C-alpha positions as a LaTeX table, in Angstrom:
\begin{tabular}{lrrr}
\hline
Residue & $x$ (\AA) & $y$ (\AA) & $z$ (\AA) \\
\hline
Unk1 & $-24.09$ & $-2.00$ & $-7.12$ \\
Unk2 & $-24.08$ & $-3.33$ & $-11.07$ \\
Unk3 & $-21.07$ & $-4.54$ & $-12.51$ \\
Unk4 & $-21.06$ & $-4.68$ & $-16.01$ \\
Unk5 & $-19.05$ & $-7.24$ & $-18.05$ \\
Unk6 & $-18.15$ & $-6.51$ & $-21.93$ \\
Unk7 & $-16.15$ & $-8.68$ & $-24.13$ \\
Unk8 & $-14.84$ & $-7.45$ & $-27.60$ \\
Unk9 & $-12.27$ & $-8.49$ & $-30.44$ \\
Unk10 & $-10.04$ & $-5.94$ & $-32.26$ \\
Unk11 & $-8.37$ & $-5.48$ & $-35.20$ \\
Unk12 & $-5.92$ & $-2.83$ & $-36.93$ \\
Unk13 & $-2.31$ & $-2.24$ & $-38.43$ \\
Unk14 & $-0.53$ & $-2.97$ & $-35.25$ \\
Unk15 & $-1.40$ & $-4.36$ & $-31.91$ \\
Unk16 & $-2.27$ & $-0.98$ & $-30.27$ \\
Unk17 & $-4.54$ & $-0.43$ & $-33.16$ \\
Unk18 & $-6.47$ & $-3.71$ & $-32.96$ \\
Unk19 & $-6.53$ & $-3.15$ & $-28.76$ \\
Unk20 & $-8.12$ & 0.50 & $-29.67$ \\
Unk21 & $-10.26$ & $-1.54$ & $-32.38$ \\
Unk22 & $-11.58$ & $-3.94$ & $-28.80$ \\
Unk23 & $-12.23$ & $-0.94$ & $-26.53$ \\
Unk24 & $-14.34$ & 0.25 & $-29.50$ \\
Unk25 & $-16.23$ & $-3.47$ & $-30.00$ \\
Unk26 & $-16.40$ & $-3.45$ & $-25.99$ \\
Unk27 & $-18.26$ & 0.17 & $-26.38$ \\
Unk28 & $-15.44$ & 1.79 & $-24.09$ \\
Unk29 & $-13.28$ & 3.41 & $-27.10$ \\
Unk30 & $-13.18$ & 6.76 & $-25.35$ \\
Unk31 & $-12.24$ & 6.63 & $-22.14$ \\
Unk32 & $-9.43$ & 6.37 & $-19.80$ \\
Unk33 & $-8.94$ & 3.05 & $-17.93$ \\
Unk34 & $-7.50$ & 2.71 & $-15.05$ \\
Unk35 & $-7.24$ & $-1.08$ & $-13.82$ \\
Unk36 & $-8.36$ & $-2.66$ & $-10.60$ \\
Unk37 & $-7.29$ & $-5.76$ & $-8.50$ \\
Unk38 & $-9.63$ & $-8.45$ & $-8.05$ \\
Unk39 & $-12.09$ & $-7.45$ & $-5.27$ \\
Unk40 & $-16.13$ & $-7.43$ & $-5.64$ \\
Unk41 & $-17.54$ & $-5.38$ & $-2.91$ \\
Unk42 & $-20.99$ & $-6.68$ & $-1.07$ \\
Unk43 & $-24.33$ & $-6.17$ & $-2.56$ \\
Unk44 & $-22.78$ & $-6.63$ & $-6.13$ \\
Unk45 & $-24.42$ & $-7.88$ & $-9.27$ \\
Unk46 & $-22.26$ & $-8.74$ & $-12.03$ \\
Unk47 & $-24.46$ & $-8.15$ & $-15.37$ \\
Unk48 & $-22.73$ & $-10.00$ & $-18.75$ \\
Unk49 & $-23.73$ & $-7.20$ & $-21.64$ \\
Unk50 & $-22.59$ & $-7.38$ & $-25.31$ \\
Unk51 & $-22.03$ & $-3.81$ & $-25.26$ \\
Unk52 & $-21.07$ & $-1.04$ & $-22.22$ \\
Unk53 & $-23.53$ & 1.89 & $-23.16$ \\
Unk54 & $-21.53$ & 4.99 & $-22.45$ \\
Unk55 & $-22.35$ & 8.92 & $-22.40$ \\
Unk56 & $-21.82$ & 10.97 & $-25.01$ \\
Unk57 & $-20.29$ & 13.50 & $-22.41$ \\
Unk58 & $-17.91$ & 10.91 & $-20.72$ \\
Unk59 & $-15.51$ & 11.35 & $-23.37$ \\
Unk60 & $-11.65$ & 11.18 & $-21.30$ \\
Unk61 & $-13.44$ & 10.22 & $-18.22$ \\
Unk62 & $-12.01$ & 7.68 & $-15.77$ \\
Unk63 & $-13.29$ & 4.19 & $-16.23$ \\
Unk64 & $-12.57$ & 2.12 & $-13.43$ \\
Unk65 & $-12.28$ & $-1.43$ & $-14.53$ \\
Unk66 & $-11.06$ & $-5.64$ & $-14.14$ \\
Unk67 & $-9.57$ & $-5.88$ & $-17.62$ \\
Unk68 & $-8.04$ & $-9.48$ & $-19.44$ \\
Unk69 & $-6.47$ & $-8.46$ & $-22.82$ \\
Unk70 & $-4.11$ & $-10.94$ & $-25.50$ \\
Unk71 & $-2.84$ & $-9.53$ & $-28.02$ \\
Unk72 & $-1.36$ & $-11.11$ & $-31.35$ \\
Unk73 & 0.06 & $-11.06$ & $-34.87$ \\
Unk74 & 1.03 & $-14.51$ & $-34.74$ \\
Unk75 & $-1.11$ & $-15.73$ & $-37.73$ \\
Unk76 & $-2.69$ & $-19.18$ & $-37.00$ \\
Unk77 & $-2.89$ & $-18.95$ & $-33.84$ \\
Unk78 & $-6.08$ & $-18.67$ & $-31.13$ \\
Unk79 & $-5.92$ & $-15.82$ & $-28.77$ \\
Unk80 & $-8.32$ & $-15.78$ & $-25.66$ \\
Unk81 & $-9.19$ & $-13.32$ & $-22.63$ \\
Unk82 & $-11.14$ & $-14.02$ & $-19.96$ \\
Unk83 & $-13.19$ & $-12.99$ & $-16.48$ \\
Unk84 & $-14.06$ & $-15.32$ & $-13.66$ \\
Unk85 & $-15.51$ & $-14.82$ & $-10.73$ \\
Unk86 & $-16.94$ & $-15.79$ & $-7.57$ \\
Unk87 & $-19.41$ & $-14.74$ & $-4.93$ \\
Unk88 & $-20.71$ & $-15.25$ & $-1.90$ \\
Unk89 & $-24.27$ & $-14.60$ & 0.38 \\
Unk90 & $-23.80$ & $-11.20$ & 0.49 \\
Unk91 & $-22.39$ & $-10.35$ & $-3.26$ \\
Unk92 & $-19.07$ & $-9.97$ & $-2.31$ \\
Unk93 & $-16.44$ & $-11.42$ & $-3.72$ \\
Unk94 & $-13.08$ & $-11.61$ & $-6.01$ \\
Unk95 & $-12.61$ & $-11.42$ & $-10.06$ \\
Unk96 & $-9.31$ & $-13.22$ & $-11.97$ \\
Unk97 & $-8.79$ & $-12.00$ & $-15.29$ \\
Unk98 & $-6.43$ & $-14.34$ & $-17.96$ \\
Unk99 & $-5.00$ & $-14.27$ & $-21.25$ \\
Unk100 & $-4.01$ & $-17.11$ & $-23.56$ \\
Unk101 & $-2.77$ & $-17.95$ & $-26.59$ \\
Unk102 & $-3.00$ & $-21.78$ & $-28.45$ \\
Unk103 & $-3.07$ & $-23.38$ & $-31.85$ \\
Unk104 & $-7.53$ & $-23.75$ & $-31.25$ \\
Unk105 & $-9.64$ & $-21.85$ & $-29.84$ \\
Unk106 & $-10.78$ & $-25.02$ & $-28.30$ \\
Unk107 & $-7.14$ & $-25.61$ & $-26.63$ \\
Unk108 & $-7.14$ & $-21.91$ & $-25.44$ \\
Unk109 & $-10.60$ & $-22.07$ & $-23.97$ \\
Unk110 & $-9.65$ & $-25.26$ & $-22.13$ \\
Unk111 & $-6.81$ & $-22.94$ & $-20.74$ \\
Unk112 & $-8.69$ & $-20.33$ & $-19.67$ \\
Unk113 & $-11.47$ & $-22.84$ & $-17.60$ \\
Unk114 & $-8.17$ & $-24.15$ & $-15.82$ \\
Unk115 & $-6.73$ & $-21.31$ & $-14.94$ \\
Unk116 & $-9.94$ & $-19.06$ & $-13.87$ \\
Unk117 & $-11.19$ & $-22.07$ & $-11.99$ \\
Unk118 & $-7.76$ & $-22.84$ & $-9.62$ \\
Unk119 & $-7.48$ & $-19.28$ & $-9.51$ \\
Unk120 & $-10.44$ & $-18.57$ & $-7.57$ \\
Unk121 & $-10.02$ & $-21.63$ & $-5.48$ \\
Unk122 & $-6.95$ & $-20.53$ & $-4.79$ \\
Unk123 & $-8.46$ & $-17.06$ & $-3.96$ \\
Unk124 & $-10.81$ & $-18.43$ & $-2.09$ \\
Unk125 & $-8.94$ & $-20.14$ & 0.50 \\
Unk126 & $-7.08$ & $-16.73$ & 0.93 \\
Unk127 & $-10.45$ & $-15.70$ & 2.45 \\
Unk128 & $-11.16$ & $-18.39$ & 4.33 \\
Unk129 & $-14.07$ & $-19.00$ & 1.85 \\
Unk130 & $-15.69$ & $-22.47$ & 1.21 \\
Unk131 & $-15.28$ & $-23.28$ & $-2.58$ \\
Unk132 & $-18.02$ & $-24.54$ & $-4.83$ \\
Unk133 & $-16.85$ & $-25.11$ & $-8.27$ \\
Unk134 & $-20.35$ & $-24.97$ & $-9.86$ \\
Unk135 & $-20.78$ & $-21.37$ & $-8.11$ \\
Unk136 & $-17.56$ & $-20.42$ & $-10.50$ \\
Unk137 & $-18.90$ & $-18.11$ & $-13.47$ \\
Unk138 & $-16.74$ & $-16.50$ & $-16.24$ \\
Unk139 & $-17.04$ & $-14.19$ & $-19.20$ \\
Unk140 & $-14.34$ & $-15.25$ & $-21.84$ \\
Unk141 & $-13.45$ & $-14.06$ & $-25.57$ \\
Unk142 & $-12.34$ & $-15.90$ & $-28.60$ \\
Unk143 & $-11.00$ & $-15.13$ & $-31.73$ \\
Unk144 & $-8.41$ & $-16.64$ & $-34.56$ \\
Unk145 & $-5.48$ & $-14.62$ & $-35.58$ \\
Unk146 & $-5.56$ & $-14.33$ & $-39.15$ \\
Unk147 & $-3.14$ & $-11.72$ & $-41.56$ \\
Unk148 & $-3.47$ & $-8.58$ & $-39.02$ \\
Unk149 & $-2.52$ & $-7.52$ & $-35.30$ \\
Unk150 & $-5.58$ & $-8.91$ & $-33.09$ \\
Unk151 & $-7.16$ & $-8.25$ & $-29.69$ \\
Unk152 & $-9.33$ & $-10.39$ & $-27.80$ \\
Unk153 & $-10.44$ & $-8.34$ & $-24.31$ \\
Unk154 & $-12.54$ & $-8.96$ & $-21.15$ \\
Unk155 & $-13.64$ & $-5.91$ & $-19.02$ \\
Unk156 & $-15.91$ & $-5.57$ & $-15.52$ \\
Unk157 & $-16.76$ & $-1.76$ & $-15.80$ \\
Unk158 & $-17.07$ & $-0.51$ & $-12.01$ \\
Unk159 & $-17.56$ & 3.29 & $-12.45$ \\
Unk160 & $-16.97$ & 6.44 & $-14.70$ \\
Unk161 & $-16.03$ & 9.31 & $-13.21$ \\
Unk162 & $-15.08$ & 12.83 & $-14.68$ \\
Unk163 & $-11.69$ & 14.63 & $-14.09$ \\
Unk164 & $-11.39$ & 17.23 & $-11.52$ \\
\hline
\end{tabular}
C-alpha cells in the first residue's frame, strides 16, 4: 500500500474559505474527508507529493485521510501543520498530526519537531516498539498570516472510495 502525503496553504474571506482554499492547494478540493486515527498498516509506503492527483469522476467521494490543519486571522502571526511518522521492518506503523501557531515560522517549526518527535516516542512505547529518533520523518507546512483568514494543512490520503 502507498500513502500519499500533501501539504497546502489557503486563503479566503473567512477561515472556512481559506481551509477550502488548502484542500484546493493540497489537490483534494472536492471530496469528502473523513479523518483517521494514527495507525499505518504493514507493507506501507508513505510517498511526500506536492500535489494528490485526483479523478475527475471522484467528485463527493470519500477520502479517507490523517489530516493536521491551523487556521488563523491573527495577522502577524506564523501558523504551522504538520505529519510525523514512524515505521518499523515491516511498514507498519503510527502517524501524529499537530497544529501550531507562533510569532516565526522558525518558533512554530521548532514546535512542531518537539511535539511530532515525543509524540511518537510516546507512541512508540505504547507498542512496545524500540525508538530511534533519526528513523522519525515528518511532512510539515508553513505560512505567515498576513491581512486575510489563513490555512496551513497536512494530509496522508489512504483511499477514495465512491458512495453506495
Amino acid at each position: 500500500m502507498q500513502i500519499p502525503l500533501v501539504a497546502g496553504v489557503g486563503f479566503g474571506s473567512t477561515l472556512l474559505s481559506a481551509f477550502d482554499d488548502a484542500l484546493r492547494d493540497c489537490g483534494v478540493l472536492n471530496y469528502n474527508l473523513i479523518p483517521l486515527s494514527s495507525v499505518i498498516p504493514p507493507a506501507t509506503e508513505i510517498v511526500p507529493l506536492d500535489r494528490y492527483t485526483s479523478a475527475e469522476d471522484e467528485h463527493g467521494h470519500r477520502l479517507y485521510v490523517v489530516k493536521a490543519e491551523m487556521r488563523s486571522d491573527h495577522a502577524g502571526k506564523a501558523i504551522g501543520a504538520g505529519i510525523g511518522w514512524y515505521q518499523w521492518g515491516d511498514g507498519r506503523g503510527v502517524f501524529v498530526e499537530h497544529e501550531a501557531i507562533g510569532s516565526t515560522r522558525e518558533a512554530v517549526r521548532t514546535e512542531l519537531d518537539y511535539r511530532i518527535c515525543h509524540s511518537l516516542r510516546d507512541l512508540c512505547a505504547a507498542r512496545d516498539v524500540p525508538f530511534e529518533v533519526q528513523h522519525v520523518r515528518s511532512k510539515v507546512t508553513l505560512v505567515d498570516v498576513e491581512d486575510q483568514p489563513t490555512c496551513a494543512l497536512v494530509l496522508a490520503v489512504y483511499q477514495a472510495e465512491a458512495w453506495g
